[in-house]
Protein backbone atom coordinates (compact mmCIF):
# COMPACT_ATOMS: atom_id res chain seq x y z
CA UNK A 1 0.00 0.00 0.00
CA UNK A 2 1.36 3.42 -0.96
CA UNK A 3 1.88 6.15 1.60
CA UNK A 4 -0.98 8.20 0.20
CA UNK A 5 -3.35 5.22 0.29
CA UNK A 6 -2.34 4.51 3.91
CA UNK A 7 -3.07 8.11 4.89
CA UNK A 8 -6.47 7.97 3.23
CA UNK A 9 -7.23 4.73 5.08
CA UNK A 10 -6.32 6.37 8.40
CA UNK A 11 -8.58 9.35 7.67
CA UNK A 12 -11.44 7.08 6.62
CA UNK A 13 -11.05 5.01 9.79
CA UNK A 14 -11.15 8.16 11.93
CA UNK A 15 -14.28 9.27 10.10
CA UNK A 16 -16.02 5.96 10.79
CA UNK A 17 -15.20 6.23 14.50
CA UNK A 18 -16.50 9.82 14.67
CA UNK A 19 -19.93 9.53 13.13
CA UNK A 20 -18.95 10.14 9.52
CA UNK A 21 -17.26 13.51 10.16
CA UNK A 22 -14.59 13.95 7.50
CA UNK A 23 -11.31 15.19 9.04
CA UNK A 24 -10.30 16.47 5.61
CA UNK A 25 -12.67 19.42 5.98
CA UNK A 26 -10.20 20.92 8.45
CA UNK A 27 -6.49 20.96 7.62
CA UNK A 28 -5.67 21.17 11.34
CA UNK A 29 -7.74 18.10 12.21
CA UNK A 30 -6.45 16.19 9.18
CA UNK A 31 -2.81 16.81 10.05
CA UNK A 32 -3.54 16.09 13.72
CA UNK A 33 -5.00 12.67 12.87
CA UNK A 34 -2.14 11.72 10.55
CA UNK A 35 0.57 12.82 12.99
CA UNK A 36 -1.09 10.95 15.86
CA UNK A 37 -1.24 7.70 13.93
CA UNK A 38 2.37 8.03 12.81
CA UNK A 39 3.51 8.48 16.43
CA UNK A 40 1.33 5.60 17.64
CA UNK A 41 2.93 2.95 15.42
CA UNK A 42 6.21 2.55 17.36
CA UNK A 43 4.28 2.61 20.67
CA UNK A 44 2.14 -0.27 19.45
CA UNK A 45 5.30 -2.31 18.92
CA UNK A 46 6.45 -1.45 22.45
CA UNK A 47 3.17 -2.62 23.96
CA UNK A 48 2.17 0.78 25.41
CA UNK A 49 -1.56 1.01 26.17
CA UNK A 50 -3.89 3.80 25.10
CA UNK A 51 -5.02 4.46 28.68
CA UNK A 52 -1.43 4.98 29.77
CA UNK A 53 -0.93 7.62 27.09
CA UNK A 54 -4.23 9.28 28.09
CA UNK A 55 -3.07 9.75 31.68
CA UNK A 56 0.43 10.81 30.67
CA UNK A 57 -0.99 13.44 28.30
CA UNK A 58 -3.04 15.07 31.06
CA UNK A 59 -0.08 14.99 33.45
CA UNK A 60 2.21 16.58 30.86
CA UNK A 61 -0.29 19.43 30.34
CA UNK A 62 -0.34 19.95 34.12
CA UNK A 63 3.47 20.12 34.04
CA UNK A 64 3.30 22.79 31.34
CA UNK A 65 0.98 24.84 33.54
CA UNK A 66 3.29 24.39 36.53
CA UNK A 67 6.30 25.55 34.50
CA UNK A 68 4.64 28.93 33.88
CA UNK A 69 5.00 29.72 37.61
CA UNK A 70 8.78 29.82 37.12
CA UNK A 71 8.53 33.11 35.21
CA UNK A 72 8.13 34.37 31.66
CA UNK A 73 11.58 33.19 30.66
CA UNK A 74 10.25 29.66 31.02
CA UNK A 75 7.22 30.12 28.79
CA UNK A 76 8.93 28.73 25.65
CA UNK A 77 9.51 25.53 27.63
CA UNK A 78 5.84 25.52 28.62
CA UNK A 79 4.86 25.97 24.97
CA UNK A 80 7.01 23.02 23.91
CA UNK A 81 5.52 20.85 26.66
CA UNK A 82 2.00 21.84 25.57
CA UNK A 83 2.77 20.68 22.03
CA UNK A 84 4.06 17.34 23.33
CA UNK A 85 0.93 16.91 25.45
CA UNK A 86 -1.25 17.78 22.46
CA UNK A 87 0.42 15.11 20.37
CA UNK A 88 -0.12 12.57 23.14
CA UNK A 89 -3.80 13.53 23.23
CA UNK A 90 -4.24 12.23 19.70
CA UNK A 91 -1.89 9.27 20.09
CA UNK A 92 -4.07 7.49 22.66
CA UNK A 93 -6.99 7.26 20.25
CA UNK A 94 -4.70 6.17 17.43
CA UNK A 95 -3.22 3.47 19.68
CA UNK A 96 -6.68 2.19 20.57
CA UNK A 97 -7.67 2.14 16.89
CA UNK A 98 -4.52 0.38 15.72
CA UNK A 99 -4.65 -2.29 18.45
CA UNK A 100 -8.42 -2.70 18.52
CA UNK A 101 -8.35 -2.07 22.28
CA UNK A 102 -10.93 0.73 22.54
CA UNK A 103 -13.21 0.34 25.59
CA UNK A 104 -15.99 2.33 27.25
CA UNK A 105 -13.70 2.96 30.24
CA UNK A 106 -11.10 4.31 27.86
CA UNK A 107 -13.63 6.79 26.50
CA UNK A 108 -14.54 7.95 30.01
CA UNK A 109 -10.89 8.29 31.00
CA UNK A 110 -10.09 10.16 27.80
CA UNK A 111 -12.95 12.62 28.39
CA UNK A 112 -11.82 13.29 31.97
CA UNK A 113 -8.23 13.83 30.86
CA UNK A 114 -9.29 16.14 28.04
CA UNK A 115 -11.36 18.37 30.32
CA UNK A 116 -8.50 18.62 32.82
CA UNK A 117 -6.16 19.55 29.97
CA UNK A 118 -8.61 22.19 28.71
CA UNK A 119 -8.59 23.85 32.14
CA UNK A 120 -4.80 23.81 32.29
CA UNK A 121 -4.59 25.38 28.81
CA UNK A 122 -6.88 28.21 29.89
CA UNK A 123 -4.74 28.60 33.00
CA UNK A 124 -1.60 28.94 30.88
CA UNK A 125 -3.21 31.80 28.93
CA UNK A 126 -3.95 33.59 32.21
CA UNK A 127 -0.44 32.97 33.55
CA UNK A 128 0.94 34.45 30.34
CA UNK A 129 -0.75 37.74 31.22
CA UNK A 130 -4.36 37.60 30.01
CA UNK A 131 -7.09 38.88 32.37
CA UNK A 132 -8.45 36.20 34.66
CA UNK A 133 -12.02 36.85 33.53
CA UNK A 134 -11.09 36.03 29.93
CA UNK A 135 -9.40 32.84 31.07
CA UNK A 136 -12.55 31.91 32.97
CA UNK A 137 -14.58 32.68 29.86
CA UNK A 138 -12.36 30.38 27.80
CA UNK A 139 -12.73 27.59 30.33
CA UNK A 140 -16.51 27.96 30.70
CA UNK A 141 -17.20 28.13 26.95
CA UNK A 142 -14.94 25.13 26.31
CA UNK A 143 -16.66 23.08 29.00
CA UNK A 144 -20.09 24.14 27.69
CA UNK A 145 -19.11 23.06 24.19
CA UNK A 146 -17.82 19.67 25.26
CA UNK A 147 -20.65 19.18 27.77
CA UNK A 148 -23.20 19.87 25.04
CA UNK A 149 -21.46 17.41 22.75
CA UNK A 150 -21.40 14.68 25.41
CA UNK A 151 -25.07 15.21 26.32
CA UNK A 152 -26.08 15.12 22.66
CA UNK A 153 -24.16 11.90 22.13
CA UNK A 154 -25.89 10.37 25.16
CA UNK A 155 -29.20 11.46 23.59
CA UNK A 156 -28.38 9.56 20.42
CA UNK A 157 -26.28 11.90 18.30
CA UNK A 158 -23.67 10.05 16.27
CA UNK A 159 -20.09 11.30 16.45
CA UNK A 160 -18.98 14.81 17.47
CA UNK A 161 -21.79 16.58 15.60
CA UNK A 162 -19.47 18.81 13.63
CA UNK A 163 -15.86 19.95 13.56
CA UNK A 164 -15.98 23.45 15.03
CA UNK A 165 -13.43 26.25 15.00
CA UNK A 166 -12.74 25.52 18.68
CA UNK A 167 -11.48 21.95 18.72
CA UNK A 168 -8.37 20.80 20.58
CA UNK A 169 -5.89 22.10 17.95
CA UNK A 170 -7.29 25.64 18.31
CA UNK A 171 -7.06 25.48 22.12
CA UNK A 172 -3.48 24.28 21.97
CA UNK A 173 -2.46 26.90 19.40
CA UNK A 174 -3.94 29.69 21.54
CA UNK A 175 -1.99 28.53 24.62
CA UNK A 176 1.21 28.25 22.58
CA UNK A 177 0.78 31.72 21.04
CA UNK A 178 0.10 33.21 24.49
CA UNK A 179 3.18 31.49 25.90
CA UNK A 180 5.47 32.56 23.07
CA UNK A 181 4.23 36.13 23.23
CA UNK A 182 4.76 36.27 27.02
CA UNK A 183 8.33 35.10 26.53
CA UNK A 184 8.95 37.51 23.65
CA UNK A 185 7.59 40.44 25.65
CA UNK A 186 9.91 39.54 28.51
CA UNK A 187 12.88 39.22 26.15
CA UNK A 188 12.13 42.56 24.47
CA UNK A 189 11.62 44.25 27.80
CA UNK A 190 8.04 45.37 27.13
CA UNK A 191 6.12 46.88 29.99
CA UNK A 192 3.60 44.84 31.93
CA UNK A 193 0.78 47.04 30.60
CA UNK A 194 1.80 46.43 26.98
CA UNK A 195 2.11 42.71 27.61
CA UNK A 196 -1.32 42.55 29.23
CA UNK A 197 -2.86 44.49 26.35
CA UNK A 198 -1.61 42.04 23.75
CA UNK A 199 -2.51 39.03 25.88
CA UNK A 200 -6.00 40.49 26.32
CA UNK A 201 -6.35 40.61 22.54
CA UNK A 202 -5.06 37.04 22.17
CA UNK A 203 -7.39 35.70 24.88
CA UNK A 204 -10.28 37.75 23.45
CA UNK A 205 -9.80 36.10 20.08
CA UNK A 206 -9.88 32.73 21.86
CA UNK A 207 -13.16 33.61 23.56
CA UNK A 208 -14.68 34.64 20.22
CA UNK A 209 -13.54 31.35 18.66
CA UNK A 210 -14.92 29.37 21.61
CA UNK A 211 -18.29 31.15 21.40
CA UNK A 212 -18.41 30.59 17.63
CA UNK A 213 -17.56 26.91 18.09
CA UNK A 214 -20.33 26.52 20.67
CA UNK A 215 -22.86 28.08 18.27
CA UNK A 216 -21.65 25.82 15.43
CA UNK A 217 -22.12 22.77 17.63
CA UNK A 218 -25.55 23.85 18.89
CA UNK A 219 -26.76 24.24 15.31
CA UNK A 220 -25.43 20.80 14.36
CA UNK A 221 -26.89 19.19 17.50
CA UNK A 222 -30.30 20.79 16.89
CA UNK A 223 -30.37 19.44 13.35
CA UNK A 224 -29.52 15.90 14.46
CA UNK A 225 -31.65 15.64 17.60
CA UNK A 226 -34.62 17.99 17.10
CA UNK A 227 -36.99 15.29 15.84
CA UNK A 228 -35.69 12.42 17.96
CA UNK A 229 -38.19 11.15 20.57
CA UNK A 230 -37.16 11.62 24.20
mmCIF file of C-alpha atoms in Angstrom:
data_model
loop_
_atom_site.group_PDB
_atom_site.id
_atom_site.type_symbol
_atom_site.label_atom_id
_atom_site.label_comp_id
_atom_site.label_asym_id
_atom_site.label_seq_id
_atom_site.Cartn_x
_atom_site.Cartn_y
_atom_site.Cartn_z
ATOM 1 C CA UNK A 1 0.000 0.000 0.000
ATOM 2 C CA UNK A 2 1.362 3.419 -0.959
ATOM 3 C CA UNK A 3 1.882 6.150 1.602
ATOM 4 C CA UNK A 4 -0.981 8.200 0.199
ATOM 5 C CA UNK A 5 -3.346 5.225 0.288
ATOM 6 C CA UNK A 6 -2.341 4.508 3.905
ATOM 7 C CA UNK A 7 -3.069 8.113 4.885
ATOM 8 C CA UNK A 8 -6.468 7.965 3.233
ATOM 9 C CA UNK A 9 -7.233 4.730 5.083
ATOM 10 C CA UNK A 10 -6.323 6.368 8.404
ATOM 11 C CA UNK A 11 -8.576 9.349 7.673
ATOM 12 C CA UNK A 12 -11.440 7.084 6.620
ATOM 13 C CA UNK A 13 -11.053 5.009 9.790
ATOM 14 C CA UNK A 14 -11.150 8.159 11.931
ATOM 15 C CA UNK A 15 -14.279 9.273 10.103
ATOM 16 C CA UNK A 16 -16.022 5.958 10.789
ATOM 17 C CA UNK A 17 -15.203 6.233 14.500
ATOM 18 C CA UNK A 18 -16.503 9.815 14.669
ATOM 19 C CA UNK A 19 -19.933 9.526 13.130
ATOM 20 C CA UNK A 20 -18.950 10.138 9.523
ATOM 21 C CA UNK A 21 -17.262 13.506 10.164
ATOM 22 C CA UNK A 22 -14.591 13.951 7.497
ATOM 23 C CA UNK A 23 -11.305 15.193 9.035
ATOM 24 C CA UNK A 24 -10.297 16.465 5.606
ATOM 25 C CA UNK A 25 -12.674 19.421 5.978
ATOM 26 C CA UNK A 26 -10.204 20.923 8.448
ATOM 27 C CA UNK A 27 -6.495 20.964 7.618
ATOM 28 C CA UNK A 28 -5.670 21.168 11.340
ATOM 29 C CA UNK A 29 -7.738 18.096 12.210
ATOM 30 C CA UNK A 30 -6.449 16.193 9.178
ATOM 31 C CA UNK A 31 -2.812 16.808 10.053
ATOM 32 C CA UNK A 32 -3.540 16.095 13.720
ATOM 33 C CA UNK A 33 -4.998 12.667 12.874
ATOM 34 C CA UNK A 34 -2.143 11.717 10.551
ATOM 35 C CA UNK A 35 0.572 12.823 12.988
ATOM 36 C CA UNK A 36 -1.087 10.953 15.855
ATOM 37 C CA UNK A 37 -1.239 7.697 13.926
ATOM 38 C CA UNK A 38 2.374 8.034 12.814
ATOM 39 C CA UNK A 39 3.510 8.483 16.428
ATOM 40 C CA UNK A 40 1.335 5.603 17.638
ATOM 41 C CA UNK A 41 2.926 2.952 15.418
ATOM 42 C CA UNK A 42 6.212 2.554 17.365
ATOM 43 C CA UNK A 43 4.284 2.615 20.671
ATOM 44 C CA UNK A 44 2.142 -0.274 19.454
ATOM 45 C CA UNK A 45 5.298 -2.311 18.921
ATOM 46 C CA UNK A 46 6.448 -1.446 22.450
ATOM 47 C CA UNK A 47 3.166 -2.617 23.956
ATOM 48 C CA UNK A 48 2.173 0.775 25.410
ATOM 49 C CA UNK A 49 -1.557 1.006 26.169
ATOM 50 C CA UNK A 50 -3.888 3.802 25.103
ATOM 51 C CA UNK A 51 -5.023 4.461 28.679
ATOM 52 C CA UNK A 52 -1.428 4.976 29.774
ATOM 53 C CA UNK A 53 -0.933 7.618 27.095
ATOM 54 C CA UNK A 54 -4.231 9.282 28.085
ATOM 55 C CA UNK A 55 -3.072 9.747 31.681
ATOM 56 C CA UNK A 56 0.431 10.812 30.667
ATOM 57 C CA UNK A 57 -0.988 13.438 28.296
ATOM 58 C CA UNK A 58 -3.038 15.068 31.058
ATOM 59 C CA UNK A 59 -0.077 14.988 33.448
ATOM 60 C CA UNK A 60 2.212 16.579 30.857
ATOM 61 C CA UNK A 61 -0.288 19.427 30.345
ATOM 62 C CA UNK A 62 -0.336 19.952 34.116
ATOM 63 C CA UNK A 63 3.466 20.116 34.042
ATOM 64 C CA UNK A 64 3.301 22.791 31.343
ATOM 65 C CA UNK A 65 0.980 24.845 33.545
ATOM 66 C CA UNK A 66 3.289 24.385 36.528
ATOM 67 C CA UNK A 67 6.303 25.545 34.499
ATOM 68 C CA UNK A 68 4.638 28.930 33.883
ATOM 69 C CA UNK A 69 4.997 29.717 37.609
ATOM 70 C CA UNK A 70 8.776 29.815 37.120
ATOM 71 C CA UNK A 71 8.534 33.109 35.213
ATOM 72 C CA UNK A 72 8.133 34.369 31.660
ATOM 73 C CA UNK A 73 11.581 33.192 30.662
ATOM 74 C CA UNK A 74 10.248 29.657 31.023
ATOM 75 C CA UNK A 75 7.218 30.124 28.793
ATOM 76 C CA UNK A 76 8.931 28.732 25.647
ATOM 77 C CA UNK A 77 9.506 25.533 27.634
ATOM 78 C CA UNK A 78 5.841 25.523 28.619
ATOM 79 C CA UNK A 79 4.858 25.975 24.966
ATOM 80 C CA UNK A 80 7.005 23.020 23.913
ATOM 81 C CA UNK A 81 5.516 20.849 26.662
ATOM 82 C CA UNK A 82 2.001 21.843 25.570
ATOM 83 C CA UNK A 83 2.773 20.678 22.025
ATOM 84 C CA UNK A 84 4.063 17.342 23.333
ATOM 85 C CA UNK A 85 0.933 16.910 25.449
ATOM 86 C CA UNK A 86 -1.250 17.784 22.458
ATOM 87 C CA UNK A 87 0.417 15.115 20.371
ATOM 88 C CA UNK A 88 -0.121 12.569 23.135
ATOM 89 C CA UNK A 89 -3.801 13.533 23.227
ATOM 90 C CA UNK A 90 -4.236 12.228 19.700
ATOM 91 C CA UNK A 91 -1.891 9.274 20.089
ATOM 92 C CA UNK A 92 -4.070 7.491 22.662
ATOM 93 C CA UNK A 93 -6.994 7.259 20.246
ATOM 94 C CA UNK A 94 -4.696 6.170 17.432
ATOM 95 C CA UNK A 95 -3.219 3.475 19.680
ATOM 96 C CA UNK A 96 -6.678 2.191 20.573
ATOM 97 C CA UNK A 97 -7.673 2.141 16.893
ATOM 98 C CA UNK A 98 -4.517 0.381 15.721
ATOM 99 C CA UNK A 99 -4.650 -2.288 18.447
ATOM 100 C CA UNK A 100 -8.421 -2.698 18.524
ATOM 101 C CA UNK A 101 -8.349 -2.069 22.284
ATOM 102 C CA UNK A 102 -10.934 0.730 22.542
ATOM 103 C CA UNK A 103 -13.205 0.341 25.592
ATOM 104 C CA UNK A 104 -15.985 2.334 27.246
ATOM 105 C CA UNK A 105 -13.703 2.963 30.239
ATOM 106 C CA UNK A 106 -11.099 4.313 27.856
ATOM 107 C CA UNK A 107 -13.634 6.794 26.497
ATOM 108 C CA UNK A 108 -14.544 7.952 30.006
ATOM 109 C CA UNK A 109 -10.889 8.291 30.997
ATOM 110 C CA UNK A 110 -10.094 10.164 27.798
ATOM 111 C CA UNK A 111 -12.950 12.620 28.391
ATOM 112 C CA UNK A 112 -11.825 13.289 31.973
ATOM 113 C CA UNK A 113 -8.227 13.827 30.859
ATOM 114 C CA UNK A 114 -9.288 16.137 28.039
ATOM 115 C CA UNK A 115 -11.364 18.366 30.319
ATOM 116 C CA UNK A 116 -8.499 18.623 32.817
ATOM 117 C CA UNK A 117 -6.160 19.548 29.973
ATOM 118 C CA UNK A 118 -8.613 22.191 28.713
ATOM 119 C CA UNK A 119 -8.591 23.855 32.135
ATOM 120 C CA UNK A 120 -4.799 23.810 32.287
ATOM 121 C CA UNK A 121 -4.588 25.376 28.808
ATOM 122 C CA UNK A 122 -6.883 28.207 29.887
ATOM 123 C CA UNK A 123 -4.739 28.597 33.001
ATOM 124 C CA UNK A 124 -1.602 28.942 30.878
ATOM 125 C CA UNK A 125 -3.205 31.802 28.931
ATOM 126 C CA UNK A 126 -3.952 33.593 32.214
ATOM 127 C CA UNK A 127 -0.445 32.968 33.552
ATOM 128 C CA UNK A 128 0.943 34.453 30.340
ATOM 129 C CA UNK A 129 -0.747 37.742 31.219
ATOM 130 C CA UNK A 130 -4.357 37.601 30.013
ATOM 131 C CA UNK A 131 -7.088 38.877 32.365
ATOM 132 C CA UNK A 132 -8.453 36.203 34.661
ATOM 133 C CA UNK A 133 -12.021 36.850 33.534
ATOM 134 C CA UNK A 134 -11.087 36.031 29.931
ATOM 135 C CA UNK A 135 -9.395 32.838 31.074
ATOM 136 C CA UNK A 136 -12.546 31.907 32.975
ATOM 137 C CA UNK A 137 -14.580 32.682 29.861
ATOM 138 C CA UNK A 138 -12.362 30.383 27.801
ATOM 139 C CA UNK A 139 -12.729 27.592 30.331
ATOM 140 C CA UNK A 140 -16.507 27.961 30.695
ATOM 141 C CA UNK A 141 -17.197 28.127 26.949
ATOM 142 C CA UNK A 142 -14.941 25.125 26.311
ATOM 143 C CA UNK A 143 -16.659 23.075 29.004
ATOM 144 C CA UNK A 144 -20.085 24.140 27.686
ATOM 145 C CA UNK A 145 -19.114 23.056 24.189
ATOM 146 C CA UNK A 146 -17.823 19.670 25.255
ATOM 147 C CA UNK A 147 -20.649 19.177 27.766
ATOM 148 C CA UNK A 148 -23.203 19.865 25.037
ATOM 149 C CA UNK A 149 -21.457 17.412 22.754
ATOM 150 C CA UNK A 150 -21.396 14.676 25.410
ATOM 151 C CA UNK A 151 -25.069 15.214 26.316
ATOM 152 C CA UNK A 152 -26.084 15.122 22.662
ATOM 153 C CA UNK A 153 -24.156 11.900 22.132
ATOM 154 C CA UNK A 154 -25.892 10.374 25.157
ATOM 155 C CA UNK A 155 -29.201 11.458 23.591
ATOM 156 C CA UNK A 156 -28.377 9.557 20.416
ATOM 157 C CA UNK A 157 -26.282 11.901 18.295
ATOM 158 C CA UNK A 158 -23.670 10.054 16.266
ATOM 159 C CA UNK A 159 -20.094 11.299 16.453
ATOM 160 C CA UNK A 160 -18.975 14.811 17.466
ATOM 161 C CA UNK A 161 -21.795 16.578 15.604
ATOM 162 C CA UNK A 162 -19.467 18.809 13.634
ATOM 163 C CA UNK A 163 -15.865 19.949 13.558
ATOM 164 C CA UNK A 164 -15.985 23.453 15.027
ATOM 165 C CA UNK A 165 -13.428 26.246 15.003
ATOM 166 C CA UNK A 166 -12.737 25.524 18.681
ATOM 167 C CA UNK A 167 -11.480 21.947 18.722
ATOM 168 C CA UNK A 168 -8.375 20.801 20.581
ATOM 169 C CA UNK A 169 -5.887 22.098 17.948
ATOM 170 C CA UNK A 170 -7.288 25.635 18.314
ATOM 171 C CA UNK A 171 -7.059 25.482 22.123
ATOM 172 C CA UNK A 172 -3.478 24.283 21.966
ATOM 173 C CA UNK A 173 -2.465 26.901 19.400
ATOM 174 C CA UNK A 174 -3.937 29.687 21.544
ATOM 175 C CA UNK A 175 -1.991 28.526 24.615
ATOM 176 C CA UNK A 176 1.210 28.250 22.576
ATOM 177 C CA UNK A 177 0.780 31.719 21.043
ATOM 178 C CA UNK A 178 0.103 33.209 24.486
ATOM 179 C CA UNK A 179 3.185 31.490 25.898
ATOM 180 C CA UNK A 180 5.468 32.555 23.069
ATOM 181 C CA UNK A 181 4.225 36.132 23.231
ATOM 182 C CA UNK A 182 4.764 36.270 27.015
ATOM 183 C CA UNK A 183 8.331 35.097 26.535
ATOM 184 C CA UNK A 184 8.947 37.514 23.649
ATOM 185 C CA UNK A 185 7.595 40.443 25.649
ATOM 186 C CA UNK A 186 9.911 39.536 28.514
ATOM 187 C CA UNK A 187 12.875 39.216 26.150
ATOM 188 C CA UNK A 188 12.134 42.560 24.467
ATOM 189 C CA UNK A 189 11.620 44.251 27.797
ATOM 190 C CA UNK A 190 8.041 45.366 27.126
ATOM 191 C CA UNK A 191 6.123 46.884 29.990
ATOM 192 C CA UNK A 192 3.596 44.837 31.934
ATOM 193 C CA UNK A 193 0.783 47.036 30.599
ATOM 194 C CA UNK A 194 1.798 46.426 26.977
ATOM 195 C CA UNK A 195 2.114 42.705 27.607
ATOM 196 C CA UNK A 196 -1.320 42.552 29.231
ATOM 197 C CA UNK A 197 -2.857 44.488 26.351
ATOM 198 C CA UNK A 198 -1.607 42.039 23.753
ATOM 199 C CA UNK A 199 -2.510 39.035 25.880
ATOM 200 C CA UNK A 200 -6.004 40.486 26.317
ATOM 201 C CA UNK A 201 -6.349 40.608 22.542
ATOM 202 C CA UNK A 202 -5.064 37.043 22.171
ATOM 203 C CA UNK A 203 -7.386 35.702 24.877
ATOM 204 C CA UNK A 204 -10.281 37.748 23.453
ATOM 205 C CA UNK A 205 -9.800 36.096 20.076
ATOM 206 C CA UNK A 206 -9.876 32.732 21.859
ATOM 207 C CA UNK A 207 -13.163 33.612 23.563
ATOM 208 C CA UNK A 208 -14.684 34.635 20.224
ATOM 209 C CA UNK A 209 -13.544 31.347 18.659
ATOM 210 C CA UNK A 210 -14.924 29.366 21.608
ATOM 211 C CA UNK A 211 -18.286 31.145 21.400
ATOM 212 C CA UNK A 212 -18.411 30.587 17.632
ATOM 213 C CA UNK A 213 -17.562 26.912 18.092
ATOM 214 C CA UNK A 214 -20.328 26.516 20.666
ATOM 215 C CA UNK A 215 -22.855 28.076 18.275
ATOM 216 C CA UNK A 216 -21.653 25.824 15.429
ATOM 217 C CA UNK A 217 -22.115 22.767 17.626
ATOM 218 C CA UNK A 218 -25.546 23.846 18.892
ATOM 219 C CA UNK A 219 -26.757 24.242 15.309
ATOM 220 C CA UNK A 220 -25.431 20.797 14.364
ATOM 221 C CA UNK A 221 -26.894 19.186 17.500
ATOM 222 C CA UNK A 222 -30.296 20.786 16.893
ATOM 223 C CA UNK A 223 -30.372 19.435 13.346
ATOM 224 C CA UNK A 224 -29.516 15.904 14.463
ATOM 225 C CA UNK A 225 -31.650 15.638 17.602
ATOM 226 C CA UNK A 226 -34.616 17.990 17.098
ATOM 227 C CA UNK A 227 -36.991 15.293 15.839
ATOM 228 C CA UNK A 228 -35.693 12.417 17.959
ATOM 229 C CA UNK A 229 -38.195 11.153 20.566
ATOM 230 C CA UNK A 230 -37.156 11.618 24.196
#
